[in-house]
PDB file of C-alpha atoms in Angstrom:
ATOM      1  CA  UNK A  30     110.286 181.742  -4.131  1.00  0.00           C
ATOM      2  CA  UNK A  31     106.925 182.616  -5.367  1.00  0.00           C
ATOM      3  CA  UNK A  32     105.978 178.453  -5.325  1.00  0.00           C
ATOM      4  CA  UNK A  33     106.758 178.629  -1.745  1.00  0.00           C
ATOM      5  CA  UNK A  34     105.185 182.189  -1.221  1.00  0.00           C
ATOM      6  CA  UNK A  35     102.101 180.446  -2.422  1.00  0.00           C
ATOM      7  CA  UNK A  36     102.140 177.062  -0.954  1.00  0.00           C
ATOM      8  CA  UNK A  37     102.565 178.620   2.576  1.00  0.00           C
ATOM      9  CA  UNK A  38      99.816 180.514   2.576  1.00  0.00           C
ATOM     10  CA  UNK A  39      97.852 177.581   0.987  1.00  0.00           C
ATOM     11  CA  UNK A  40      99.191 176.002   4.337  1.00  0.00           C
ATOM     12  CA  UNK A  41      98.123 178.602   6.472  1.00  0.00           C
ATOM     13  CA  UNK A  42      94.692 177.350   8.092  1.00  0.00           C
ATOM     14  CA  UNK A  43      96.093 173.635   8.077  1.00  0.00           C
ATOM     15  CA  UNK A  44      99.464 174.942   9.694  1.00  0.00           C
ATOM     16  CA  UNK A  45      96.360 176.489  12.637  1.00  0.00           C
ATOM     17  CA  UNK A  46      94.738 173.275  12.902  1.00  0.00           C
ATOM     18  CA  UNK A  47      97.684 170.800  13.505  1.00  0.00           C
ATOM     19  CA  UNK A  48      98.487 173.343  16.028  1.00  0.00           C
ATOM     20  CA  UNK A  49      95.385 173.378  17.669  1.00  0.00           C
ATOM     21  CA  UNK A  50      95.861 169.648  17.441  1.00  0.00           C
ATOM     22  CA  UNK A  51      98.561 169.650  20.503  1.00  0.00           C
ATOM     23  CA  UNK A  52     100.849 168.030  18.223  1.00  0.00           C
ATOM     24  CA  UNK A  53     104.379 167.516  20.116  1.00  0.00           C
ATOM     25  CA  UNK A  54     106.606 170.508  19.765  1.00  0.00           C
ATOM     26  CA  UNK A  55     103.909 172.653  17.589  1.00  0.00           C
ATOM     27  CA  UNK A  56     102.626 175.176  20.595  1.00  0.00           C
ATOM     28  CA  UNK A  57     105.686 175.935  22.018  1.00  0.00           C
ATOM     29  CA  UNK A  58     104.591 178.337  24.318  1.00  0.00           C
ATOM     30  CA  UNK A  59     104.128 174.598  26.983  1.00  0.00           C
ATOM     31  CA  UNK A  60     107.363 174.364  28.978  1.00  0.00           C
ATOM     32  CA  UNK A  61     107.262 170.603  28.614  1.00  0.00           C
ATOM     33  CA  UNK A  62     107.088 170.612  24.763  1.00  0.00           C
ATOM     34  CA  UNK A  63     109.651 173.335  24.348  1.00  0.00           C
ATOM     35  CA  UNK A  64     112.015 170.931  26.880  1.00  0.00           C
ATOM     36  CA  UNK A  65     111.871 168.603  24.612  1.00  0.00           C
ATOM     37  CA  UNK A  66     112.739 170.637  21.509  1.00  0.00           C
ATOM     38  CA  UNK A  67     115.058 172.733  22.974  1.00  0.00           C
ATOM     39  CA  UNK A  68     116.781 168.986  23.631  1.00  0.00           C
ATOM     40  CA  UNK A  69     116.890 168.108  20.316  1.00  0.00           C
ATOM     41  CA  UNK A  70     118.012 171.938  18.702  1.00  0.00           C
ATOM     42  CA  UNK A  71     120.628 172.725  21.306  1.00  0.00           C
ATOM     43  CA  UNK A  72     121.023 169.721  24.052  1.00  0.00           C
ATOM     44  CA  UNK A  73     121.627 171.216  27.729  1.00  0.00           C
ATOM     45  CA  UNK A  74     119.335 174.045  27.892  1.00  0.00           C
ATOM     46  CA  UNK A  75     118.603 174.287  31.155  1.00  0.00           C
ATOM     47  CA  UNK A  76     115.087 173.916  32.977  1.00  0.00           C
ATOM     48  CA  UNK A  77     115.312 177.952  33.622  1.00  0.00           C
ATOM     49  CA  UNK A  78     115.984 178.712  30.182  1.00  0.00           C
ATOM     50  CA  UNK A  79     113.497 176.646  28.650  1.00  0.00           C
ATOM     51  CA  UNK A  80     111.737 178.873  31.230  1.00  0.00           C
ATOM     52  CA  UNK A  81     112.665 182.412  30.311  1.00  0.00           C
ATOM     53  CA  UNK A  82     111.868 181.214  26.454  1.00  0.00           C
ATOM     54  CA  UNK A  83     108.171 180.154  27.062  1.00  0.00           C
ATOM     55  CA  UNK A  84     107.893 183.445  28.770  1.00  0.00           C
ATOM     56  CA  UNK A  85     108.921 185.039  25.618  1.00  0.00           C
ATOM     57  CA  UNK A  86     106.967 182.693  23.287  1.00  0.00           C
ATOM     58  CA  UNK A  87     104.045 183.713  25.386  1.00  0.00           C
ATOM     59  CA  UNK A  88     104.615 187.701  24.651  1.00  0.00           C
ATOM     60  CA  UNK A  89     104.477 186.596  21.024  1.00  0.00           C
ATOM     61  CA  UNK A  90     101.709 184.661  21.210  1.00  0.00           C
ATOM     62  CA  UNK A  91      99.548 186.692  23.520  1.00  0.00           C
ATOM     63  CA  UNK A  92     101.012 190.539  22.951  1.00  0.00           C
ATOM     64  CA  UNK A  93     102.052 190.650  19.182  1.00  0.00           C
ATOM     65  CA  UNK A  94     101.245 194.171  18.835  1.00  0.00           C
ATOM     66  CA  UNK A  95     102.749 195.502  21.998  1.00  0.00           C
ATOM     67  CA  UNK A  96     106.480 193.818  21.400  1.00  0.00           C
ATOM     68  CA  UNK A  97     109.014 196.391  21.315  1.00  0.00           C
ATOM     69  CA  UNK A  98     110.461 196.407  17.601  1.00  0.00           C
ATOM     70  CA  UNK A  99     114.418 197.538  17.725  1.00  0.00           C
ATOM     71  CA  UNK A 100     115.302 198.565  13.880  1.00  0.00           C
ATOM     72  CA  UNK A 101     118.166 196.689  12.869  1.00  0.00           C
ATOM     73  CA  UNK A 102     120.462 199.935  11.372  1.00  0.00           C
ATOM     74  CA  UNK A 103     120.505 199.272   7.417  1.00  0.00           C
ATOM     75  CA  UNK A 104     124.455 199.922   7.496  1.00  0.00           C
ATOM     76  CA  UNK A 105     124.932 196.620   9.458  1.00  0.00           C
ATOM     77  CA  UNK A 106     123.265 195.098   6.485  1.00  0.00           C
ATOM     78  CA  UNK A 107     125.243 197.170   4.450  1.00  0.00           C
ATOM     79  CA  UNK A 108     128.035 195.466   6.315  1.00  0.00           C
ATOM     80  CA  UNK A 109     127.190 191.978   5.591  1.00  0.00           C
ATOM     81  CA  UNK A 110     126.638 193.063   1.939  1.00  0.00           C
ATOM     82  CA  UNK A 111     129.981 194.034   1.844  1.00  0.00           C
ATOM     83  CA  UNK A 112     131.253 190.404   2.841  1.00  0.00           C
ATOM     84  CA  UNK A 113     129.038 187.713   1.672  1.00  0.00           C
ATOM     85  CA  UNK A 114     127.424 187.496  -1.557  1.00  0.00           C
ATOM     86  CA  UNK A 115     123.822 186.756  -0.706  1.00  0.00           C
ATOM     87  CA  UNK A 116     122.845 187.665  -4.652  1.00  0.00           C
ATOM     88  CA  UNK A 117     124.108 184.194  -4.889  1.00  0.00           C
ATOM     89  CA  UNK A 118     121.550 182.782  -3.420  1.00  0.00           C
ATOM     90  CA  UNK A 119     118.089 181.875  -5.377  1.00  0.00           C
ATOM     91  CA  UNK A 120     116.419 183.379  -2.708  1.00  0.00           C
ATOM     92  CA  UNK A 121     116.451 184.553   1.185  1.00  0.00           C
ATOM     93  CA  UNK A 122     113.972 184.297   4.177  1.00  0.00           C
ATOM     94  CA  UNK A 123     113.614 186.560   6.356  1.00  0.00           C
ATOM     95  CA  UNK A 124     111.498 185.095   9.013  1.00  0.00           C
ATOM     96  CA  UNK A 125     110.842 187.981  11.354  1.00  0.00           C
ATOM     97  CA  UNK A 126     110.961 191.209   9.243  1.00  0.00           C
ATOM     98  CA  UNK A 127     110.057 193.741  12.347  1.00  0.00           C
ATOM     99  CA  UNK A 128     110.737 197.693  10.201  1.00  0.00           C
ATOM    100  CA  UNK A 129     111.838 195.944   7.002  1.00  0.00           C
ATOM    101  CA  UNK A 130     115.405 197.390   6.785  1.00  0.00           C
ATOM    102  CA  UNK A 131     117.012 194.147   6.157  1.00  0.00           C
ATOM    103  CA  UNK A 132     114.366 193.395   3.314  1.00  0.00           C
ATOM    104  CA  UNK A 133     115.106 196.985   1.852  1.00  0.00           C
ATOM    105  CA  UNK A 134     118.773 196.812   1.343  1.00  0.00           C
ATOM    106  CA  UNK A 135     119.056 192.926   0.374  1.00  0.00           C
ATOM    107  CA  UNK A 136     115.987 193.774  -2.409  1.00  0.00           C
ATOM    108  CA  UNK A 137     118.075 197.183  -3.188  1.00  0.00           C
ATOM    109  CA  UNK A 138     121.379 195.306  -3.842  1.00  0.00           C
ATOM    110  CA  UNK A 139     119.297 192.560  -6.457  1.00  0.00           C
ATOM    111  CA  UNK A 140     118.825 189.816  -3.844  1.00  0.00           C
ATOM    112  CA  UNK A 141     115.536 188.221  -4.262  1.00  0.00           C
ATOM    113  CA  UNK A 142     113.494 187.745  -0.431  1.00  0.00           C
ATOM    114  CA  UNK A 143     110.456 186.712   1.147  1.00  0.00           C
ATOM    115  CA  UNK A 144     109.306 187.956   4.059  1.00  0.00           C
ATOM    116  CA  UNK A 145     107.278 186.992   7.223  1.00  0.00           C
ATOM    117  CA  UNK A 146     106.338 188.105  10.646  1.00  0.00           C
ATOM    118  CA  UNK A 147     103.671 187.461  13.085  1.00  0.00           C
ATOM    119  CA  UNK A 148     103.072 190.815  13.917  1.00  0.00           C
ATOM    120  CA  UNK A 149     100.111 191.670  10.787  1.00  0.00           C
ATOM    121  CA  UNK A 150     100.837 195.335  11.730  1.00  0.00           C
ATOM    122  CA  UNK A 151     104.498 195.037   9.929  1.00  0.00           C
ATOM    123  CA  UNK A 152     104.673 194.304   5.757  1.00  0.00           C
ATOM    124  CA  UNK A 153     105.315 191.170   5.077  1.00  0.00           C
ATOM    125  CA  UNK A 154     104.610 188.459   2.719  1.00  0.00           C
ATOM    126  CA  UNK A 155     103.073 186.369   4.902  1.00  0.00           C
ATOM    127  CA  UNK A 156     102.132 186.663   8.834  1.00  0.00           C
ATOM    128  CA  UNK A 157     103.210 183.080  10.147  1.00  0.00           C
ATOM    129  CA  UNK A 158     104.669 181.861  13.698  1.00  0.00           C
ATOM    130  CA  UNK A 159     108.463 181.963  12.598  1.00  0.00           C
ATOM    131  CA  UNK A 160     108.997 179.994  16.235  1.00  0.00           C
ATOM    132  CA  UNK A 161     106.607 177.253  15.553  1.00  0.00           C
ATOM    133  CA  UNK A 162     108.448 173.759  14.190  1.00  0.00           C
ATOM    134  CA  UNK A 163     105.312 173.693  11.558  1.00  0.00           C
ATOM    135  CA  UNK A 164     106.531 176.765   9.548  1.00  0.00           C
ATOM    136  CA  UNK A 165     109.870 175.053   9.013  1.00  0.00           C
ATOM    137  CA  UNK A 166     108.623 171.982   8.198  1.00  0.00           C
ATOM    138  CA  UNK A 167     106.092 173.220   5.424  1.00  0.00           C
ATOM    139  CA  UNK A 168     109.099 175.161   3.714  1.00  0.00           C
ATOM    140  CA  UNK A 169     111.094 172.021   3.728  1.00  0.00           C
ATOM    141  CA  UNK A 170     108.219 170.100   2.286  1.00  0.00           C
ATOM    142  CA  UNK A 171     107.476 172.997  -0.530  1.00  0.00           C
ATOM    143  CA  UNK A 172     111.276 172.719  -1.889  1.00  0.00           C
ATOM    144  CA  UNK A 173     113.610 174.115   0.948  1.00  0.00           C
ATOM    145  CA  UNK A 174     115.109 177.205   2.392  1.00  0.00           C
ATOM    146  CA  UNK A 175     118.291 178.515   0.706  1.00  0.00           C
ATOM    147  CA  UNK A 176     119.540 181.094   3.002  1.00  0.00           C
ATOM    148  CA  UNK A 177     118.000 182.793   6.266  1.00  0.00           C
ATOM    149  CA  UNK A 178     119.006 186.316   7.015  1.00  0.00           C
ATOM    150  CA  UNK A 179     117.550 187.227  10.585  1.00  0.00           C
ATOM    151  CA  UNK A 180     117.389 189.547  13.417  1.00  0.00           C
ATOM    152  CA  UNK A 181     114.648 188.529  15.541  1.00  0.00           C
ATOM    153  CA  UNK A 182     114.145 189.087  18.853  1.00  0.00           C
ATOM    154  CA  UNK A 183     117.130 188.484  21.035  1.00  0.00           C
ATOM    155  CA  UNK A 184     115.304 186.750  23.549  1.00  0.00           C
ATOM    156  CA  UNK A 185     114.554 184.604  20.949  1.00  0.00           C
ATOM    157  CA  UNK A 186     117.762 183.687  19.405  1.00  0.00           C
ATOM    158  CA  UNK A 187     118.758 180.405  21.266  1.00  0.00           C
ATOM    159  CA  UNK A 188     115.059 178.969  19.737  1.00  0.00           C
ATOM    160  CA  UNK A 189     115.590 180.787  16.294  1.00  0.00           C
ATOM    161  CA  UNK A 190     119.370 180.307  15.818  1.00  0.00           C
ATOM    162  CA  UNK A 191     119.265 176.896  15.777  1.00  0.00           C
ATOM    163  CA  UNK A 192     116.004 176.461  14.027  1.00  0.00           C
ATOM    164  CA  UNK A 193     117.211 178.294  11.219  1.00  0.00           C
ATOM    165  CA  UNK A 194     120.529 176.407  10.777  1.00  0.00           C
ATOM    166  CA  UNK A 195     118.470 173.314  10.872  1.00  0.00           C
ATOM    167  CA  UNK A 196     116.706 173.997   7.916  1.00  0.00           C
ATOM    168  CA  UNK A 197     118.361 176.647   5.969  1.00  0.00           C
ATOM    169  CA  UNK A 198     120.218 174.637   2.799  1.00  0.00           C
ATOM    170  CA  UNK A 199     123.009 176.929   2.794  1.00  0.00           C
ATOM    171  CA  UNK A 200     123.558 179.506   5.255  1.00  0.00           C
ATOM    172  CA  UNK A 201     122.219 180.949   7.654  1.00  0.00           C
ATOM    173  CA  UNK A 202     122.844 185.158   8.639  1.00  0.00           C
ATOM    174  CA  UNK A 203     121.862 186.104  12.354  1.00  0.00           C
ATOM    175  CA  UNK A 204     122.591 189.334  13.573  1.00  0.00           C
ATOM    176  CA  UNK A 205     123.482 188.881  17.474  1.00  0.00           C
ATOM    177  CA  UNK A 206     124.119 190.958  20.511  1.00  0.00           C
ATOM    178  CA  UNK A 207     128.202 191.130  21.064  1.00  0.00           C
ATOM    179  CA  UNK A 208     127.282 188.986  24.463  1.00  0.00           C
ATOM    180  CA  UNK A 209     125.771 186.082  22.398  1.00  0.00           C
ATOM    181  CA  UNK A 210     128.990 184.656  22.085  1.00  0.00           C
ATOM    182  CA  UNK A 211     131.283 185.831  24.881  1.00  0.00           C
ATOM    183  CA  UNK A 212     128.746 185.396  27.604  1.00  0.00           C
ATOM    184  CA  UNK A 213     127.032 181.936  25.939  1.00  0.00           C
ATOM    185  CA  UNK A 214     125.449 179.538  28.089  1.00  0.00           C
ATOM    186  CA  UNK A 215     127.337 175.999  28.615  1.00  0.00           C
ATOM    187  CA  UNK A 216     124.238 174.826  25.926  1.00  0.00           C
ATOM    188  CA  UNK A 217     124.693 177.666  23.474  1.00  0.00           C
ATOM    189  CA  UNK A 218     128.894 177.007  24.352  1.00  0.00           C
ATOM    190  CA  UNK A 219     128.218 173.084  23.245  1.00  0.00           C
ATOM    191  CA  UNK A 220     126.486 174.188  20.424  1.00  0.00           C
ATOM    192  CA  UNK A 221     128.778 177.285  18.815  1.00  0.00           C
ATOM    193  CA  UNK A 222     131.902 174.322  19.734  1.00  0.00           C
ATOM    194  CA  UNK A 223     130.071 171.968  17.461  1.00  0.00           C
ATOM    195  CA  UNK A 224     129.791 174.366  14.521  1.00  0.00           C
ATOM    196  CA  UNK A 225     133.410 175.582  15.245  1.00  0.00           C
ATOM    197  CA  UNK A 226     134.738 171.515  15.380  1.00  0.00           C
ATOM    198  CA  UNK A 227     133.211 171.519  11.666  1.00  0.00           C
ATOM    199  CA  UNK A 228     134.306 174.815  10.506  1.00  0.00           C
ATOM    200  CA  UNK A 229     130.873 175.896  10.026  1.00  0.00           C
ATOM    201  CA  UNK A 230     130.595 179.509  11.486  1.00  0.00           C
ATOM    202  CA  UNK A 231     132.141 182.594  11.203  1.00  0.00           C
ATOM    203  CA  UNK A 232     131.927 186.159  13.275  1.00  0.00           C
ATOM    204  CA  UNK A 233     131.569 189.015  11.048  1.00  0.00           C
ATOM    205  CA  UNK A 234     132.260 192.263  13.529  1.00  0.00           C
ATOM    206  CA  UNK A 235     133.267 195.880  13.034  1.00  0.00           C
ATOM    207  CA  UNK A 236     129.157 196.997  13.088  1.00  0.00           C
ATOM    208  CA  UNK A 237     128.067 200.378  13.381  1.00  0.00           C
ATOM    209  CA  UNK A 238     126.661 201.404  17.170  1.00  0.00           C
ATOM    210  CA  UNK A 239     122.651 200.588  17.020  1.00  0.00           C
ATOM    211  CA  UNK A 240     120.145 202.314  18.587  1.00  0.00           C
ATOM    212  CA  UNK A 241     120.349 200.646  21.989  1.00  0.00           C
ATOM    213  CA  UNK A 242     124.501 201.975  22.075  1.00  0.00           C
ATOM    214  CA  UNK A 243     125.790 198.461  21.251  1.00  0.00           C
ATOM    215  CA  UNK A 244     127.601 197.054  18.370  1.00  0.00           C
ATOM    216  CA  UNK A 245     126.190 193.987  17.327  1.00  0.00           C
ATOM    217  CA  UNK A 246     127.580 191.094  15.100  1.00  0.00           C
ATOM    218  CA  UNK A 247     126.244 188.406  11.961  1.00  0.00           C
ATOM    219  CA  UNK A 248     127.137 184.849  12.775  1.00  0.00           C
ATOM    220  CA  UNK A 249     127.858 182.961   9.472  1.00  0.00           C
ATOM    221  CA  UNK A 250     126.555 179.408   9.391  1.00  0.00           C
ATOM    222  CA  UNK A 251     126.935 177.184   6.801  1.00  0.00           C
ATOM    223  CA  UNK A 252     124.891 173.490   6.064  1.00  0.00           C
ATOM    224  CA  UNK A 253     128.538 172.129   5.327  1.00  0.00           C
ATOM    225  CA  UNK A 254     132.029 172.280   6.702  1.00  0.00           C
ATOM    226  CA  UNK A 255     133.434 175.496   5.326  1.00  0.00           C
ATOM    227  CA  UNK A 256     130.312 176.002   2.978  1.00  0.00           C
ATOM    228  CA  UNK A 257     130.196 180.152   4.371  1.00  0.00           C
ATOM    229  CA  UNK A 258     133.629 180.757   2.805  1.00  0.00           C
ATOM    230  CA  UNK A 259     131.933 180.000  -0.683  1.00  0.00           C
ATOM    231  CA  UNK A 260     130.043 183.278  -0.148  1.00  0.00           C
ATOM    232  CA  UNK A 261     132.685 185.776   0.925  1.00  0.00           C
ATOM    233  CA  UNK A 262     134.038 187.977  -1.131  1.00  0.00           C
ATOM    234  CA  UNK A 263     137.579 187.139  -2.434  1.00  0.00           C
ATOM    235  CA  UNK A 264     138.223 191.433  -2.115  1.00  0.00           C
ATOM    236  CA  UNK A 265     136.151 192.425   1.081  1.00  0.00           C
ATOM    237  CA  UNK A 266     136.760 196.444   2.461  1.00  0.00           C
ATOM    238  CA  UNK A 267     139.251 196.589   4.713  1.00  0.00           C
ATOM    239  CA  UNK A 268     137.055 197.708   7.371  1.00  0.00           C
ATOM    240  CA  UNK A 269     135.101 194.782   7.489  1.00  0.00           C
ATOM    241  CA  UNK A 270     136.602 191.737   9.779  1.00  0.00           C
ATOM    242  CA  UNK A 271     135.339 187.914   9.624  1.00  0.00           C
ATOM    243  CA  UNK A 272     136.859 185.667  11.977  1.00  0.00           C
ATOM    244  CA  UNK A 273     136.185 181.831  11.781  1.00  0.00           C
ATOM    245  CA  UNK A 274     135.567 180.465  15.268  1.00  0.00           C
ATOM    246  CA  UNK A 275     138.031 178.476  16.327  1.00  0.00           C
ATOM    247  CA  UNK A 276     138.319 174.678  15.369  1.00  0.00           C
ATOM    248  CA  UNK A 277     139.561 172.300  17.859  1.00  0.00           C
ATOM    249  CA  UNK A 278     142.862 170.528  17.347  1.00  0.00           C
ATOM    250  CA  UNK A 279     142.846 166.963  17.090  1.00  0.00           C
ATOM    251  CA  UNK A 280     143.998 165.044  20.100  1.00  0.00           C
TER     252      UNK A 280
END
């Protein structure tokens, strides 16, 4: 972890310049360029939701400081604690770290993470463009990602969601509204189905009520077919329920 600590902020200015470059895909923020990454991380997106995500790449990009930050509570990582054993791991990214609560009770319970957000005002590690291709890529290059635990911002989850399970080596922890599922888009439907056909992702519910008065969930998702159940505890509290998505039947 502290290799890749170092190497990405070795990588910082370059990771600047290759944007400044125009390079396809690496300023996401143009509608055409995130089109055509959108098609290759979850094919179907619509036109209008490439829209509504450039309008939220643009509030990154142009009003860091002024994002409203929504504290993910510390028992829903309390929750996942309960389930999966993330001290497994060699380490954990946490790309957008917002209040740190995640951080704190992962680093409490003896699980080893590195942090990052844009926003220089939060603590963090390092202060890189989580949403930008180029940060993924540079991990991958400096050794890999073994798990990603994130809540970012929900208007951000159909770019970050599948980002993360692109590159993560073995799982990938997203805490999502309860409507990120039930109400998906026919893209985001194509794309949970997919994960579900392989037995890839799981639903971990039974969260405690947030500070917006919703219950939220943590989608499991695994590199390989049934690679999350390696993680779960074999005696998980009864008050904690994971539900594999359903696989399809064969024909």
């Amino acid at each position: 972890m502290r290799a890749a600590k170092q190497k990405l902020a070795q990588h910082a200015h370059a990771m600047v310049m290759v944007q400044r470059e125009g390079h396809l895909a690496r300023q996401r923020s143009d509608t055409d360029d995130l089109q055509l990454l959108m098609a290759w991380l979850m094919p179907g997106t619509t036109k209008y939701q490439v829209g509504r995500l450039a309008s939220a790449l643009q509030d990154v990009h142009q009003n860091t400081a002024k994002l409203e930050v929504v504290a993910t509570p510390e028992e829903d990582v309390q929750h996942l604690l309960s389930l999966v054993q993330l001290h497994k791991m060699e380490w954990v990214l946490e790309p957008s770290v917002g209040t740190g609560n995640i951080s704190k009770v992962l680093r409490a319970a003896g699980v080893k993470v590195l942090t990052n957000d844009v926003n220089p005002e939060h603590t963090a590690e390092l202060h890189q463009d989580s949403t930008q291709l180029e940060f993924w890529e540079r991990l991958q290059a400096d050794g890999g990602v073994p798990c990603v635990v994130c809540s970012c911002w929900f208007r951000l989850l159909d770019l970050m969601a599948p980002l993360a399970t692109h590159y993560a080596q073995e799982l990938v922890c997203l805490h999502v509204p309860p409507t990120y599922v039930t109400t998906a888009t026919l893209a985001r439907q194509k794309w949970l189905r997919e994960l579900a056909d392989a037995d890839r992702i799981a639903l971990v519910t039974g969260l405690s009520t947030g500070a917006l008065g919703r219950r939220c969930s943590w989608l499991l998702i695994s590199r390989t077919a049934g690679g999350w159940r390696r993680f779960i505890k074999d005696e998980a509290p009864s008050t904690v329920a994971w539900i594999p998505l359903p696989v399809s039947s064969p024909d």
